[in-house]
Amino acid sequence: MANNSTASDISTHRLEQHEYENNFSDIHPLLDGYQASVEASRCYFCHDAPCVVACPTSIDIPLFIRQIASTNNTGAAKTIFQQNIMGGMCARVCPTETLCEEVCVRNEAGGKPVKIGFLQRFATDGYMETGDHPFQRASSTGKKVAVVGAGPAGMACAHRLSALGHDITIFEGRAKSGGLNEYGIASYKAVDDFAQKEIDFILSIGGIELKTGSYLGQGLDLDTLRSDYDAVFLGLGQGGSNNLRLDGEDTDGVINAIDYIAQLRQADDLSQLSVGRRIIVIGGGMTAIDVAVQTKLLGAEEVTIVYRRGISQMGASKYEQDLAQTNGVNIVYWAMPVELVEQDGRIGVVRFERTSLDNDGKLNSTGDGFDLASDMVFKAIGQVFLSDVFAKNQAPELTRGRIRVDDNRQTSLGDVWAGGDCIDGGDDLTVAAVEDGKVAAMAIDKFLTSGEV
Amino acid sequence: MADLRNDFLGIKSPNPFWLASAPPTDRETNVVRAYKAGWGGVVWKTLGEEPHVVNVNGPRYGAIHSNDRQLIGFNNIELISDRPLEVNLREIKKVKREWPDRALVVSLMVPVTEESWKTIVPLVEETGADGIELNFGCPHGMSERGMGSSIGQDPEYIENIARWCKQSTSMPVIVKLTPNITDIRQPALAALKGGADGVALINTINSIIGIDLDTMSPNPNIDGQGSHGGYCGPAVKPIALNMVAEIARNADTAALPISGIGGVSTWRDAVEFMTLGAGNVQVCTAAMTYGFKIVEELIDGMSDWMDDKGYTTTDDFMGAAVKNVVDWKYLNMNYVVKAVIDQDKCIKCGRCHIVCEDTSHQAITLERNGERYFEVKDDECVGCNLCASVCPVEGCIDMVQLTGGIDPRTNQPVSTEYANWTTHSNNPNAV
């Protein structure tokens, strides 16, 4: 029976068990060998291929696809891992429609790009299933590097440095490593505990010690790391969430999307996870899409994303917007929240005003508005780097609130490098974080072996 | 509506599409199915002497596929009919009686003795079949026993057997040639000398289709071993076209009617064979890949194309391309072309650039103003057609003739006169 439309409705067990399993199954199942062969044969093996240029980690895409086409799957996987040790996760979470696949020449010839992401997953999953590791460590250099944060940037950096013969210690605050791969991305993009499998795969190179439960700023400080290790890499991510700057943000039912997604990712039984009947998501990025789609899949009846700008300004790609709408999520553009209205001690209604851009490109309220009733309001308006993890006088220089680095990802401190979401200019993508970690590792290696920076 | 009726050596069929002597024509059931599907004729699977042969009980066929499992090339190690001669003859007689409007030719292969041939030919004549085709082609199995291609490789045998057959029957005699030979004109000429009414070509090409890299066995794998077999299918068509053309444009053999065989899969393939002088075509692999229904596409396609071109009968285009097949030395050296890339169609894959850069004449740009831009440098382009051949987009790269002015590569004026190698100044034997 439908609930009274004004009363708050938060509940577990909205669906049958099999519906949870179906809803949170793999969004893009693995290609089989024949599908991969057919898809691989669509690649033109372009010269100086645009897809390689578009890949933040510069994977030699035409080469690995040709290796798949010739049934050399091991070679294909090695081509990928050489440039991107998290090629498996990137195959799942990269917005390929705005990276490699966007520039595929097949968009012009036949209208559809080669499914590069699917092929990459075919190669990397096939290889990882063997239990082998594609690289051997170089002989030991005797140098020690501390890596803070076991997200994509930290893991990629640690792996490359270990391969180059250095001994690595990773300090991770949370109970599990993987960063947003483990706690952040939508569940249906990385099923079967893939994030942890990938961590195990990376660590299997050896030479990397992982210390979980070690937060920077909580018994661990940068100066100590700098004195105990020959170099330090910071892959700290962004620990804080942006606020709406409205009264009542601490009202029950107003939730940081990123926290809820983490809860969802760690849930053993999704039917035990409470979800509202009417959901509002505020924001326009991938996190907004991820929380909106997943609450819908948990059984929420009405899920509405409200974004203050238009389709083309939305951080989430067209593909992601389509995914949300296909799953029954309503997206309202050009509106911003102006009031959180509490009812019976919980969020009840969000009051919105419509927006438009003036001639100077500034966003203004039109004065016109509407109310949306809601059981849960998710804030997905971005994350923020928490610089208070650094003890006094120990912080590297920041720009726009994040760590400033040069092209080699070196900070203002000569023996400290950084990458991923914590750096200024960070791209908010797993693949970009992996590249940061890799680039920093190469620079650190040079610093450790030749003293050059 | 074009008239596709065919007359080959006096053997009439409603269309020029025959099934070649092969597994599809092994027995009454299959042949009747083929006629019902619309095939104009069949060449019955090769008959031999008793005791009839036996086939291996392991696999007989092997294939080469594209990545999407399209069959590109096919080979077989099947022998001639492994059914009793008497059964075949009885079925042939029945089928011919029930399908009088369709062509029914019988393929034969017996040892190289006059008696053998003169014994079997009258048995076939008695069935009412329209003609016989002498199988001098199979490169596997039977060739080890002195038959098949081992006859087709010896013009003297060909001539003698053709003569014995002609002496034994009033039916038209077709000699089926093996391509496993250096100069196809020699066996064709031998057939003509022996009195054969026509030739059919090509039979299969000797081949090993591939090796299983786990067992180190050739495919098809018979208990860890393999044997060479006959290669056919779409991949062999260019070889067959050339051999047909060699016979058609050689003065000594030009009068010999040809039944064209080798990779015919579509109406277009069939038309190509016929423009090179074939009077009809025979099909096997395409039927073995898709079933008999493909004949509908062959008939429709040829008919529509003829209507488009204004041809009313197949005679209107038969042999039309023969005169244009010439020796290299007669090609016009003053015909100068340059590749031209249609920038609106270019998808910027860069394949033309890299193949020209790596393997040809460094005649295609990579970029302009910092952007990918592929354009032909006329002062380097020799007009080789490699770029157009590898371009994924049909019609994107054209070879355009220079009809005057200076060729920027050679700095020589472009002549409109025809001039060939026989008179070229670099030719030591120039006349």
Tab-separated table of N, CA and C in Angstrom, chain A residues 141 143 145 161 164 166 231 408 410 417 438-453:
chain	number	residue	atom	x	y	z
A	141	THR	N	67.436	-1.654	-4.572
A	141	THR	CA	68.264	-0.447	-4.517
A	141	THR	C	68.600	-0.094	-3.078
A	143	LYS	N	66.673	1.505	-1.223
A	143	LYS	CA	65.974	2.760	-0.891
A	143	LYS	C	64.573	2.448	-0.387
A	145	VAL	N	60.680	4.024	0.366
A	145	VAL	CA	59.729	5.090	0.051
A	145	VAL	C	58.447	4.862	0.838
A	161	LEU	N	57.347	1.803	-8.189
A	161	LEU	CA	58.599	1.936	-7.425
A	161	LEU	C	59.134	0.568	-7.003
A	164	LEU	N	60.860	-1.081	-9.716
A	164	LEU	CA	62.166	-0.483	-9.972
A	164	LEU	C	63.185	-0.836	-8.882
A	166	HIS	N	62.783	-0.523	-5.367
A	166	HIS	CA	62.735	0.171	-4.077
A	166	HIS	C	61.779	-0.570	-3.137
A	231	ALA	N	62.032	8.950	0.383
A	231	ALA	CA	61.103	9.822	-0.347
A	231	ALA	C	59.691	9.490	0.129
A	408	ASN	N	56.204	16.667	-12.722
A	408	ASN	CA	56.634	15.363	-12.206
A	408	ASN	C	55.902	14.977	-10.936
A	410	GLN	N	55.954	16.574	-8.243
A	410	GLN	CA	56.762	16.894	-7.065
A	410	GLN	C	56.148	18.096	-6.357
A	417	TRP	N	56.359	13.828	-3.127
A	417	TRP	CA	55.577	13.890	-4.351
A	417	TRP	C	54.103	13.653	-3.992
A	438	LYS	N	52.202	6.904	-11.352
A	438	LYS	CA	53.244	6.369	-12.232
A	438	LYS	C	54.309	7.428	-12.531
A	439	VAL	N	53.819	8.625	-12.884
A	439	VAL	CA	54.758	9.718	-13.206
A	439	VAL	C	55.615	10.042	-11.990
A	440	ALA	N	54.965	10.128	-10.825
A	440	ALA	CA	55.711	10.432	-9.605
A	440	ALA	C	56.740	9.339	-9.328
A	441	ALA	N	56.348	8.088	-9.536
A	441	ALA	CA	57.264	6.973	-9.269
A	441	ALA	C	58.510	7.079	-10.137
A	442	MET	N	58.328	7.437	-11.399
A	442	MET	CA	59.477	7.560	-12.293
A	442	MET	C	60.404	8.691	-11.819
A	443	ALA	N	59.767	9.792	-11.352
A	443	ALA	CA	60.566	10.922	-10.875
A	443	ALA	C	61.280	10.568	-9.565
A	444	ILE	N	60.570	9.853	-8.692
A	444	ILE	CA	61.173	9.455	-7.418
A	444	ILE	C	62.355	8.520	-7.679
A	445	ASP	N	62.176	7.608	-8.619
A	445	ASP	CA	63.253	6.675	-8.958
A	445	ASP	C	64.500	7.426	-9.423
A	446	LYS	N	64.252	8.423	-10.252
A	446	LYS	CA	65.375	9.211	-10.765
A	446	LYS	C	66.072	9.932	-9.600
A	447	PHE	N	65.253	10.474	-8.706
A	447	PHE	CA	65.767	11.184	-7.532
A	447	PHE	C	66.593	10.240	-6.655
A	448	LEU	N	66.088	9.031	-6.464
A	448	LEU	CA	66.756	8.087	-5.566
A	448	LEU	C	68.019	7.483	-6.182
A	449	THR	N	68.009	7.302	-7.477
A	449	THR	CA	69.147	6.619	-8.101
A	449	THR	C	70.201	7.582	-8.621
A	450	SER	N	69.784	8.795	-8.985
A	450	SER	CA	70.786	9.716	-9.521
A	450	SER	C	70.858	11.012	-8.743
A	451	GLY	N	69.916	11.178	-7.810
A	451	GLY	CA	69.895	12.418	-7.041
A	451	GLY	C	69.283	13.571	-7.795
A	452	GLU	N	68.908	13.312	-9.050
A	452	GLU	CA	68.296	14.391	-9.837
A	452	GLU	C	66.806	14.457	-9.574
A	453	VAL	N	66.267	15.639	-9.745
A	453	VAL	CA	64.809	15.753	-9.668
A	453	VAL	C	64.286	16.408	-10.936
